[in-house]
CSV table of C-alpha atoms in Angstrom, one decimal:
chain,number,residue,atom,x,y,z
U,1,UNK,CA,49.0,13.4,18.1
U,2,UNK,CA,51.9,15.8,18.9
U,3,UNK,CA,55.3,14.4,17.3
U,4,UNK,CA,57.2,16.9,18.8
U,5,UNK,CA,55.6,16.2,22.2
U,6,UNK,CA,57.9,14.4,25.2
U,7,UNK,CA,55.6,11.6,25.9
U,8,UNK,CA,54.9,10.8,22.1
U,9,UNK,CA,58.6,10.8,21.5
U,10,UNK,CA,58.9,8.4,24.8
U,11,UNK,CA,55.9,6.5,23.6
U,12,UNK,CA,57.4,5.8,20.0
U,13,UNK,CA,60.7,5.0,21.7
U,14,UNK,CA,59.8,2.7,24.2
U,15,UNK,CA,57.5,0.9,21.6
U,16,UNK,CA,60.2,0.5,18.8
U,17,UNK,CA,62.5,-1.0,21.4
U,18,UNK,CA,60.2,-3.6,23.1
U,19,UNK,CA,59.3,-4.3,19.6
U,20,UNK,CA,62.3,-4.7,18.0
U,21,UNK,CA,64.0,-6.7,21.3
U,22,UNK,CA,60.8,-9.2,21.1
U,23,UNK,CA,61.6,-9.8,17.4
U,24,UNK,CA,65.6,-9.9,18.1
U,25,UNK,CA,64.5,-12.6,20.7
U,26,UNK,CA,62.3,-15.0,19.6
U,27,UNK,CA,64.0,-14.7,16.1
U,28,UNK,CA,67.4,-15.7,17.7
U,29,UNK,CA,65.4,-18.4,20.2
U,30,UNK,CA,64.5,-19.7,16.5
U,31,UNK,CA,67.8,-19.5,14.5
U,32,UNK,CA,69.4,-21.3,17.6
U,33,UNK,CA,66.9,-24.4,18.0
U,34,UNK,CA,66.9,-25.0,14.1
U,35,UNK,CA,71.1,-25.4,14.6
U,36,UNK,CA,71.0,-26.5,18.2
U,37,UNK,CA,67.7,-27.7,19.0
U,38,UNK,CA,68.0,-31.4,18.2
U,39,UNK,CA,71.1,-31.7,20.1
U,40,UNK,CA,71.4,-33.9,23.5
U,41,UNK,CA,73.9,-32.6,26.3
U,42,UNK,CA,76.5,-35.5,27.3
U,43,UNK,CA,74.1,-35.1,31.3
U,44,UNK,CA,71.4,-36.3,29.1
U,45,UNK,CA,71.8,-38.5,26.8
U,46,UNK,CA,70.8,-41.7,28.8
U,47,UNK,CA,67.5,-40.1,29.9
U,48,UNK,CA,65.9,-37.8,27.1
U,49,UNK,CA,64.0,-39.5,24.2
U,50,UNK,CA,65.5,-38.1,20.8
U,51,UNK,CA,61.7,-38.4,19.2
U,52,UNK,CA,60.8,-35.8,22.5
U,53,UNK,CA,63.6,-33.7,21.4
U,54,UNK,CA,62.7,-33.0,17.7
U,55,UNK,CA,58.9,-33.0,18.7
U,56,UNK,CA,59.6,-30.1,21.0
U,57,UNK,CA,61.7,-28.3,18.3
U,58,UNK,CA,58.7,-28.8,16.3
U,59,UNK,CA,56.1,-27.7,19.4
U,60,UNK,CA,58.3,-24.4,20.0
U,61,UNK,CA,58.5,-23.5,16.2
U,62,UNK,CA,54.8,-23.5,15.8
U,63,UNK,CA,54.3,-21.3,18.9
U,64,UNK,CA,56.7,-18.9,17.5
U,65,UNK,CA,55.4,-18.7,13.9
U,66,UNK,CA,51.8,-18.0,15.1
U,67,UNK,CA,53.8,-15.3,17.5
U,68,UNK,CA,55.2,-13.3,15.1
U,69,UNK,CA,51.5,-12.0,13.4
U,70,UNK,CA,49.9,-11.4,16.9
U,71,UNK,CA,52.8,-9.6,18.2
U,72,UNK,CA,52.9,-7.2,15.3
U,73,UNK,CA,49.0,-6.8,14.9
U,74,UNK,CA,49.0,-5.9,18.3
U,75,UNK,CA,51.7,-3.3,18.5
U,76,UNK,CA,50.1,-1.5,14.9
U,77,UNK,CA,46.3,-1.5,16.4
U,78,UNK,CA,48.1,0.3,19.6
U,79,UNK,CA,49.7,2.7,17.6
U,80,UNK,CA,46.8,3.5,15.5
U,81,UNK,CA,44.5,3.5,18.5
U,82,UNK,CA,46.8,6.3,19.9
U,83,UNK,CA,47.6,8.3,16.7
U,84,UNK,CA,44.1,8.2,15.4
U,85,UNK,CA,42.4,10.2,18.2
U,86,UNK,CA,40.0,6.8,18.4
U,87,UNK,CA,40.9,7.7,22.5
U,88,UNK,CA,39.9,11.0,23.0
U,89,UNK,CA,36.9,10.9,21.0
U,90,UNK,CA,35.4,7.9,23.4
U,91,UNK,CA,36.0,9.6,26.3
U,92,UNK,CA,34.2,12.9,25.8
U,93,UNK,CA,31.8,11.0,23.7
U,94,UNK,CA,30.8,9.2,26.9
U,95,UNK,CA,31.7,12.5,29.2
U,96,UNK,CA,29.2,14.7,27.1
U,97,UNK,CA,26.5,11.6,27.3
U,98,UNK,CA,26.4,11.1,30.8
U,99,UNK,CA,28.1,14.2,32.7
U,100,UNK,CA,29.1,11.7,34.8
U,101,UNK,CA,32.7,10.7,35.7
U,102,UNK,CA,32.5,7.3,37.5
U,103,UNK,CA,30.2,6.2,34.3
U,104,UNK,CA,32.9,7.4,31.6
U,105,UNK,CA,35.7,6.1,33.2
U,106,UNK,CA,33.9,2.4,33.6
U,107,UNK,CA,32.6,3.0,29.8
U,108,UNK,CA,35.7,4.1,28.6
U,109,UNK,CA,37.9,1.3,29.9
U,110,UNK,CA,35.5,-1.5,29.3
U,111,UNK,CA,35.4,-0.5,25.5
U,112,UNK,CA,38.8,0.4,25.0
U,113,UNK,CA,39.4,-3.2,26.4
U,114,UNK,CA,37.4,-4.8,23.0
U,115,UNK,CA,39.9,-4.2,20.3
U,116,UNK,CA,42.7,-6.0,21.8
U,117,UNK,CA,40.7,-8.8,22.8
U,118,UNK,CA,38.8,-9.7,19.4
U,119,UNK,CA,41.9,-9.4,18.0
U,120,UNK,CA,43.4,-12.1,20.5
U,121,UNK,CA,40.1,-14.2,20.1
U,122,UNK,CA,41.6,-16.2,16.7
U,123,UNK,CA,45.1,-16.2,18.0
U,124,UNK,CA,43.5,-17.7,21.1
U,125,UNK,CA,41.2,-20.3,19.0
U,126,UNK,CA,44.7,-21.1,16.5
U,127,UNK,CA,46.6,-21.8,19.7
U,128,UNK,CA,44.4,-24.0,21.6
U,129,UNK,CA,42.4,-26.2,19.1
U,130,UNK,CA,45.5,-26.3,16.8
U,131,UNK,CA,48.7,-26.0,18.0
U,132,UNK,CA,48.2,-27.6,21.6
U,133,UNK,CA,46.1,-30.3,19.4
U,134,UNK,CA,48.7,-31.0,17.0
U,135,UNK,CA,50.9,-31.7,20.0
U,136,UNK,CA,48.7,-33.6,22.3
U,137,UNK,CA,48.5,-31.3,24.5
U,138,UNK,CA,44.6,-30.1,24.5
U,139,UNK,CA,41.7,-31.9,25.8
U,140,UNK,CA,39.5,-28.7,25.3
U,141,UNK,CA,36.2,-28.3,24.1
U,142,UNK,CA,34.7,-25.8,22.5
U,143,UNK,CA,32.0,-25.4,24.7
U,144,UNK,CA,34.5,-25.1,27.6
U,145,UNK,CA,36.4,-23.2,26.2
U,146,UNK,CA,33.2,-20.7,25.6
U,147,UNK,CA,32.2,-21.3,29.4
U,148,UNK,CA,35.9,-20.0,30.5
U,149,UNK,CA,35.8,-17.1,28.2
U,150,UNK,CA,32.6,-16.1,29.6
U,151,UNK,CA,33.2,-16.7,33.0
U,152,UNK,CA,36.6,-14.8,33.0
U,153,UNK,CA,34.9,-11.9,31.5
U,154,UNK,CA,32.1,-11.7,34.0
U,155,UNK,CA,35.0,-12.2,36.8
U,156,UNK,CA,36.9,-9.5,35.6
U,157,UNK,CA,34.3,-7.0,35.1
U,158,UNK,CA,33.1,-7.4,38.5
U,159,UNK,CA,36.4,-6.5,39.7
U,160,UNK,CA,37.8,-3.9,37.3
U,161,UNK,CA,34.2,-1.9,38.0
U,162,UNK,CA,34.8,-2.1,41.7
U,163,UNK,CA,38.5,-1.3,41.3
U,164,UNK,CA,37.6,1.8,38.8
U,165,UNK,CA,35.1,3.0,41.2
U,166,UNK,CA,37.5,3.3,43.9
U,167,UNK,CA,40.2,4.7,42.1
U,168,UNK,CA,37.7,7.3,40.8
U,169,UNK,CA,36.4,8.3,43.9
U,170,UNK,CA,39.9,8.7,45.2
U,171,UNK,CA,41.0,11.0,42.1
U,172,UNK,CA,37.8,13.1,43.2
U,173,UNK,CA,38.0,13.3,46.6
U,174,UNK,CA,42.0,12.9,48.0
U,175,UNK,CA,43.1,15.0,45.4
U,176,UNK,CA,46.2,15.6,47.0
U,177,UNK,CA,47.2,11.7,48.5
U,178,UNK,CA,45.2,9.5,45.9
U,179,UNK,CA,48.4,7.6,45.3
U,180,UNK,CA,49.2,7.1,49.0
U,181,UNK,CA,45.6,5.8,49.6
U,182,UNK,CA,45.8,4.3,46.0
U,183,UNK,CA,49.2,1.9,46.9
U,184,UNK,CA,47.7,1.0,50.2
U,185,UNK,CA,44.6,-0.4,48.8
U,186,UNK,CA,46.0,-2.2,46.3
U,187,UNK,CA,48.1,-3.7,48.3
U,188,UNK,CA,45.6,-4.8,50.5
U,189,UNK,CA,43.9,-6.2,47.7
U,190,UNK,CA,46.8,-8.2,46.4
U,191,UNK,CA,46.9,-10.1,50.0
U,192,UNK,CA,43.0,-10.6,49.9
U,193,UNK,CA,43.2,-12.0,46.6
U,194,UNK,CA,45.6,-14.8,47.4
U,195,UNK,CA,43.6,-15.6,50.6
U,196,UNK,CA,39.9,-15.8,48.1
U,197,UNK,CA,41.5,-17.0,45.0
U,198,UNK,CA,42.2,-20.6,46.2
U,199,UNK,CA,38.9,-21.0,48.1
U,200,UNK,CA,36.2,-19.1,45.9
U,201,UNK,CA,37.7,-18.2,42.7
U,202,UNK,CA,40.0,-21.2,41.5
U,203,UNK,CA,37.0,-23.7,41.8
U,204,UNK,CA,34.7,-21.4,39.6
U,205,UNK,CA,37.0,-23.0,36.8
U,206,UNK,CA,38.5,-26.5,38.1
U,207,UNK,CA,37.2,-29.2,40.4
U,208,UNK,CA,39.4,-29.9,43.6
U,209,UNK,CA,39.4,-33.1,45.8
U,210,UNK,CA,41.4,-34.2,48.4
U,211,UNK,CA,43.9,-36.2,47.9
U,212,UNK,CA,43.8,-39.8,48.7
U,213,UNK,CA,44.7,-42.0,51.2
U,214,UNK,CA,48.2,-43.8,50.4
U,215,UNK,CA,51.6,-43.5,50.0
U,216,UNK,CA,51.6,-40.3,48.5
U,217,UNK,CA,50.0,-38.5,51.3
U,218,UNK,CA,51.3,-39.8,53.9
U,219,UNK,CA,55.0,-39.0,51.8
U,220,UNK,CA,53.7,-35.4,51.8
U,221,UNK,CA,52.7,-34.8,54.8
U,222,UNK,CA,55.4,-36.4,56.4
U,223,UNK,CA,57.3,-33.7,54.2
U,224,UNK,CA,55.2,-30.7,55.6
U,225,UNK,CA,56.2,-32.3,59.4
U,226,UNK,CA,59.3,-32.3,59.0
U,227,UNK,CA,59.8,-28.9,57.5
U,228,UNK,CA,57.0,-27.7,60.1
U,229,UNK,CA,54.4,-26.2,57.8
U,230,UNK,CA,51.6,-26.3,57.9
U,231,UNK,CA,48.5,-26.3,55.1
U,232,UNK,CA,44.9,-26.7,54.3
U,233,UNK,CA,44.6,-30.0,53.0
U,234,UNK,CA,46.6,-31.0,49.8
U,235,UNK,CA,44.4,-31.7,46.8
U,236,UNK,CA,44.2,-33.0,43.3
U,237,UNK,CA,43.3,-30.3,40.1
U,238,UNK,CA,41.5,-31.8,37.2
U,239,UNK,CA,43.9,-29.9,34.8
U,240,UNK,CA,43.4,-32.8,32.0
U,241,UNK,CA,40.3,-31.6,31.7
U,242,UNK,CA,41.6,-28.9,29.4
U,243,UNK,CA,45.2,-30.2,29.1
U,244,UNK,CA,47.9,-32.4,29.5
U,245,UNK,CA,50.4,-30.2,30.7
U,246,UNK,CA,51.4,-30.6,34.4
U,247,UNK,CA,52.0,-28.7,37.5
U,248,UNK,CA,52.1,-28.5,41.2
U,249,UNK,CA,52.3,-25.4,43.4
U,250,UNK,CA,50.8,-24.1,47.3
U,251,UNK,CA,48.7,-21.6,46.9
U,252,UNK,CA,47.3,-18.9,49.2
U,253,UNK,CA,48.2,-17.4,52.7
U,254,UNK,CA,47.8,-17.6,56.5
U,255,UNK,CA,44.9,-20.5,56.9
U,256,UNK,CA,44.2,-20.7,53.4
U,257,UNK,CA,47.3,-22.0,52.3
U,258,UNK,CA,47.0,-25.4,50.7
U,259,UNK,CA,48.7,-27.6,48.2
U,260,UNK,CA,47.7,-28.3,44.5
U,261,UNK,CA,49.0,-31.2,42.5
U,262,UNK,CA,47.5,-31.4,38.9
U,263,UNK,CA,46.0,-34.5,38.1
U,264,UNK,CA,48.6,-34.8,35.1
U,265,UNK,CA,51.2,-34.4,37.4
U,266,UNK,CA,50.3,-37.6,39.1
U,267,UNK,CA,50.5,-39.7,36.0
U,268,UNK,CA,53.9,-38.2,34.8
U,269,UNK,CA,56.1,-38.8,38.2
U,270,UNK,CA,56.3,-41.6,40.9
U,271,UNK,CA,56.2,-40.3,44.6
U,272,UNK,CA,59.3,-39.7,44.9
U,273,UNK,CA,59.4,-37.5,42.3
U,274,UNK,CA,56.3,-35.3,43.3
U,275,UNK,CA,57.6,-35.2,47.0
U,276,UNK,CA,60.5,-33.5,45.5
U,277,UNK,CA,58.5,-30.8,42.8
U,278,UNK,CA,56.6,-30.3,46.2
U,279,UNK,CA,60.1,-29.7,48.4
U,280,UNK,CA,61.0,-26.8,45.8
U,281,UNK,CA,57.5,-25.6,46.4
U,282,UNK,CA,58.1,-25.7,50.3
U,283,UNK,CA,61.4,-24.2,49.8
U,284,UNK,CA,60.1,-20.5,48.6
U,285,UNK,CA,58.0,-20.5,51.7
U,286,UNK,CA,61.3,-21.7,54.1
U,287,UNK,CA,63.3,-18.8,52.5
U,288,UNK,CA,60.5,-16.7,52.6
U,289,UNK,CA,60.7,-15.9,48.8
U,290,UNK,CA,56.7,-14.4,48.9
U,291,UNK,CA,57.6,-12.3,51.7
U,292,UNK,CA,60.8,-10.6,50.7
U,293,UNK,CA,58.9,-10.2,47.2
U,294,UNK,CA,56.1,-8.3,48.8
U,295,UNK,CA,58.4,-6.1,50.9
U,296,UNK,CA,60.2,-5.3,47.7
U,297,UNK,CA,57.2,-4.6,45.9
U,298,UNK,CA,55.8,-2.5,48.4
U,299,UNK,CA,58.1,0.7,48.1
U,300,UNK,CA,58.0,-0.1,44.2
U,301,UNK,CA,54.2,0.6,44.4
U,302,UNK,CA,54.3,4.2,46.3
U,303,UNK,CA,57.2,5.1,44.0
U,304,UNK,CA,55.5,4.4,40.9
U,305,UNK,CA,52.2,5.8,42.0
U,306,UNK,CA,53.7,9.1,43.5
U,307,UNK,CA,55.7,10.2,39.7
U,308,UNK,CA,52.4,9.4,38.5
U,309,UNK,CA,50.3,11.9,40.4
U,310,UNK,CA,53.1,14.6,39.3
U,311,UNK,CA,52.6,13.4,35.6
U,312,UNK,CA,48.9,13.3,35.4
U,313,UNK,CA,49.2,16.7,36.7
U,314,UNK,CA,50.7,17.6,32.8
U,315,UNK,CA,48.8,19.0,30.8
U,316,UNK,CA,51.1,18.2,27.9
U,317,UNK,CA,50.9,14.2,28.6
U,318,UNK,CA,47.3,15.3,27.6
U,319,UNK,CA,47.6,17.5,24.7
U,320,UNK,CA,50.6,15.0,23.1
U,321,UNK,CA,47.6,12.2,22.6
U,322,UNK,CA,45.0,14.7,21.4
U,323,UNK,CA,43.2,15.7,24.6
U,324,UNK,CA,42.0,19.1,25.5
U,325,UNK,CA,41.8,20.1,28.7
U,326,UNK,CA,39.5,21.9,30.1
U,327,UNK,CA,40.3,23.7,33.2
U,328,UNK,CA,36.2,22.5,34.9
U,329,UNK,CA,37.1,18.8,33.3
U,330,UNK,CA,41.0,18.6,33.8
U,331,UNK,CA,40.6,17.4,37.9
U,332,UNK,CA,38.3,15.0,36.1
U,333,UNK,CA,40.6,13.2,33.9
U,334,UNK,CA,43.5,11.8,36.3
U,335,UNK,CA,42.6,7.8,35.0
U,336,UNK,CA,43.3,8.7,31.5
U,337,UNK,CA,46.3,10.4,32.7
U,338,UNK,CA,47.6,7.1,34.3
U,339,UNK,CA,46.0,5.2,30.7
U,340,UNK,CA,48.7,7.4,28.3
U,341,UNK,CA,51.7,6.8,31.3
U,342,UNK,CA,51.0,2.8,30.7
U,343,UNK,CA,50.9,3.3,27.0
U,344,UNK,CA,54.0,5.9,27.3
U,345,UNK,CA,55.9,3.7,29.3
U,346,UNK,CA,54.5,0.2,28.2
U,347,UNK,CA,57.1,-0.5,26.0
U,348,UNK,CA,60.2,-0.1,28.7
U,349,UNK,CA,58.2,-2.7,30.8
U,350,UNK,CA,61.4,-5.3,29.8
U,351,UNK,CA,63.4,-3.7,31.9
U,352,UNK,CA,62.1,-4.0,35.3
U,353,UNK,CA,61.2,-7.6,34.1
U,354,UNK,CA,65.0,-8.3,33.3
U,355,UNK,CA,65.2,-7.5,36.9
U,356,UNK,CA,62.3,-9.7,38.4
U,357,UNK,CA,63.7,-12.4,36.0
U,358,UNK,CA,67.1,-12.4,37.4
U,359,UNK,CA,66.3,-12.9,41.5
U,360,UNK,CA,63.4,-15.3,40.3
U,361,UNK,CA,66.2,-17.2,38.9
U,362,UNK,CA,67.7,-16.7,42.1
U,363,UNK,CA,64.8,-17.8,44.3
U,364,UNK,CA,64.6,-21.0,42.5
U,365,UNK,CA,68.3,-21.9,42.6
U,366,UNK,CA,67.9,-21.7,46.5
U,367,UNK,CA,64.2,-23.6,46.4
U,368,UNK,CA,66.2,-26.2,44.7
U,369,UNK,CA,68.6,-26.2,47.0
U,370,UNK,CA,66.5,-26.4,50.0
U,371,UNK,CA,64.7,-29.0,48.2
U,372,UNK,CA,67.6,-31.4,47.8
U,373,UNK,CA,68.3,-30.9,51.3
U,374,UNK,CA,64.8,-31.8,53.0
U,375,UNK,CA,64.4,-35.1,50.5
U,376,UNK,CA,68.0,-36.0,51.5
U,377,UNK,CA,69.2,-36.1,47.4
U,378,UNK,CA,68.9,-34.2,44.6
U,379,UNK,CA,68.2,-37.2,42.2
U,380,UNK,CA,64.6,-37.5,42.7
U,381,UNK,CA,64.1,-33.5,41.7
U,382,UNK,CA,66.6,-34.0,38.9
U,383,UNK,CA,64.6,-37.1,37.2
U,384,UNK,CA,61.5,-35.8,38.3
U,385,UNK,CA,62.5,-32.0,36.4
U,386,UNK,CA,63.9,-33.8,33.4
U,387,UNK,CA,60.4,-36.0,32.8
U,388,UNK,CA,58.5,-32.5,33.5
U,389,UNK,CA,60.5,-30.6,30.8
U,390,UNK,CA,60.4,-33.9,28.3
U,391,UNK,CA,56.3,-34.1,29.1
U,392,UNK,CA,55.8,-30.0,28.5
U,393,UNK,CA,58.2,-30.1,25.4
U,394,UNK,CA,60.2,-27.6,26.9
U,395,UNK,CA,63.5,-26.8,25.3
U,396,UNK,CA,66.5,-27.9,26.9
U,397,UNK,CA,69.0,-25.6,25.6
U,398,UNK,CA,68.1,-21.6,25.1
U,399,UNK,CA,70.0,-19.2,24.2
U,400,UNK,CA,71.3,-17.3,27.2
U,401,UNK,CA,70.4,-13.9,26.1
U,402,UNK,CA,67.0,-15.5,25.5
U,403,UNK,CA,66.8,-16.8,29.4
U,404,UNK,CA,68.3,-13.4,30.6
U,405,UNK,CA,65.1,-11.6,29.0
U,406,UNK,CA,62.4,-14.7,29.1
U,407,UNK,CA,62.9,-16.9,31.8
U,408,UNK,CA,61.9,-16.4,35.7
U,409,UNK,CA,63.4,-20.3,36.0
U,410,UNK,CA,66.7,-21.5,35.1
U,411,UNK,CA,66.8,-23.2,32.0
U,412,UNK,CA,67.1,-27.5,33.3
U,413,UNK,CA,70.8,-27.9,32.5
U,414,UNK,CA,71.6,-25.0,34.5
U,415,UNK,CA,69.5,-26.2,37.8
U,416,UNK,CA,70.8,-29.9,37.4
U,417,UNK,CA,74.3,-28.8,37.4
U,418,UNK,CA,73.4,-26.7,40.2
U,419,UNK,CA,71.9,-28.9,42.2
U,420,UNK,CA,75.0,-31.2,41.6
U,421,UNK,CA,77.0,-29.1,43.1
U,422,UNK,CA,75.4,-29.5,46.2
U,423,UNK,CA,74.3,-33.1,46.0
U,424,UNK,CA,77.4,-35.0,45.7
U,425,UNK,CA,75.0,-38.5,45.3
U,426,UNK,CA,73.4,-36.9,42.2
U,427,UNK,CA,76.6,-36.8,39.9
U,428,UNK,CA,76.4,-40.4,38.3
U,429,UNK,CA,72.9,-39.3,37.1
């Protein structure tokens, strides 16, 4: 490794800075729940349970403290992956073995991908059969656990090989446009994901059933008349399966759209209540949240991708991270060009997220809004958010700078009070 080199200066830059903000972070998230955390705002205090409220500070306290190890082990194995030449060495090692560049880039990336993951594996195990134990929280097995693992492994290697193949065959034969053909397919990927993922990939891990006849149903699709959307079917997750935390969201596009309430979800809010989670749902679709997203994304992609192909085409970004270059193997190498640009720039990724984070926020302000508006009150979302948060053990209070950086939702006294504003009936809460 160069020290003097542009990209290793960039690369130990970016790193000290997303490591040092992470640990700025959670530390002050910490330092303000052990002062703060226990307290109940005056909107509040007739509705939260003050046994919730200390079990969540305890909840968020473990999460952190098993945070802190995995978030350093992680950033000291990528640096010494990088520093010790441990890169370079696998790639011609499988270069000079096979002489073949669509088999070293899929060797290469699939073993480059092992260190990081063992190293997650007992962070993973602490988490799950520990923490979200202690808590209440899991109802995962071992063996399910090992069936999940397994299955998400064989899912993603079926797609990062077909994925790697393509961009490999582009970086061989468009030399010149591989990132305009690059963007477009994936792109087109993105939309054929979210029309497969709720019909032949979700149900590889959870079971889904319609949801019954009663009141429910007929309050929800009542709902979906009135706002004139239309879906799939709305069904029923068997989260608690594997946990009792709860959700509800729609899920895919066009004629695959459909609703998904988790079973847990059910059992923690009356009708009302899930009508409204559901109305916040609808409201991204009514203001078109996915869309603008997408059309936002969609320059983003070509930008990113077309300063790429003029970086990969530097030898330094190479040289910096121990590879020689070749001038017969130099065309060949273009993947692990883009590798070192998402380890170079990996650590300034908080800065397009403060971004994304901020008009998320946004989004869900208005999705509140809109979903006030087609339930006629902004009570039932109000309870209904407060028993969600109370159930999850979220906090209720964050530090602002820790929302501004961490959260793509409002923290729940800021969307109440928002949705107050607007929903005059909601005030005496």
């Amino acid at each position: 490794m160069q020290l003097n080199n542009v990209f290793v200066i960039l690369f130990f830059i970016g790193t000290g800075i997303s490591l040092c903000l992470n640990q700025f972070l959670e530390y002050t998230d910490y330092k303000f729940r052990k002062i703060h955390g226990n307290d109940i705002p005056s909107e509040l205090a007739d509705v939260v349970d003050r046994e919730k409220i200390a079990k969540t500070v305890l909840y968020e306290d473990s999460k952190y403290k098993l945070w802190i190890p995995s978030s350093l082990l992680s950033t000291v194995l990528d640096i010494f992956l990088l520093a010790s030449g441990f890169y370079p060495w696998l790639f011609f090692t499988f270069w000079n073995l096979t002489s073949n560049i669509y088999g070293t880039v899929i060797l290469f990336a699939f073993i480059i991908s092992i260190p990081a993951g063992l190293i997650a594996i007992p962070f993973s195990l602490y988490q799950e059969f520990v923490v979200e134990k202690k808590f209440g929280f899991s109802t995962m097995t071992v063996k399910l656990w090992i069936v999940d693992e397994l299955k998400s492994l064989l899912l993603s290697a079926v797609v990062s090989v077909l994925l790697l193949a393509v961009m490999t065959f582009l970086f061989e034969h468009a030399a010149s446009f591989w990132w305009l053909l690059l963007g477009i397919i994936y792109i087109l990927f993105s939309l054929l994901v979210s029309v497969i993922y709720p019909v032949f990939i979700a149900p590889l891990f959870n079971k889904f059933t319609p949801l019954d006849d009663g009141s429910l149903k007929n309050a929800l699709e009542k709902l979906l008349a009135s706002a004139g959307f239309a879906v799939r079917g709305v069904f029923v997750m068997d989260a608690s399966k594997r946990s009792k935390h709860s959700n509800a969201y729609f899920t895919g596009i066009g004629k695959s759209k459909r609703i998904v309430l988790y079973d847990t979800l059910l059992a923690q809010l009356s009708t009302e209540e899930t009508v409204a989670v559901l109305s916040h749902e609808l409201g991204h679709y009514k203001k078109h949240h996915v869309v603008k997203r997408l059309c936002c994304m969609i320059p983003v992609v070509f930008f990113v991708l077309a300063v790429a192909d003029i970086l990969v085409g530097t030898p330094s970004l190479y040289q910096g991270f121990g590879f020689s270059t070749p001038a017969g193997l130099f065309p060949h190498m273009k993947f692990i060009g883009l590798f070192l640009l998402s380890e170079v720039f990996g650590g300034f990724s908080f800065l397009p997220a403060l971004l994304g984070n901020y008009f998320s926020r946004k989004d869900e302000f208005e999705a509140d809004r809109v979903a006030s508006e087609l339930c006629g009150s902004g009570e039932p979302l109000i309870t209904a958010l407060i028993k969600l948060h109370s159930e999850n053990l979220s906090e209720l209070t964050p530090p602002p700078v820790y929302c501004l950086f961490r959260y793509d939702h409002p923290p729940l006294l800021e969307r109440i009070r928002a949705i107050r504003n607007v929903s005059p009936e909601t005030k005496d809460l």
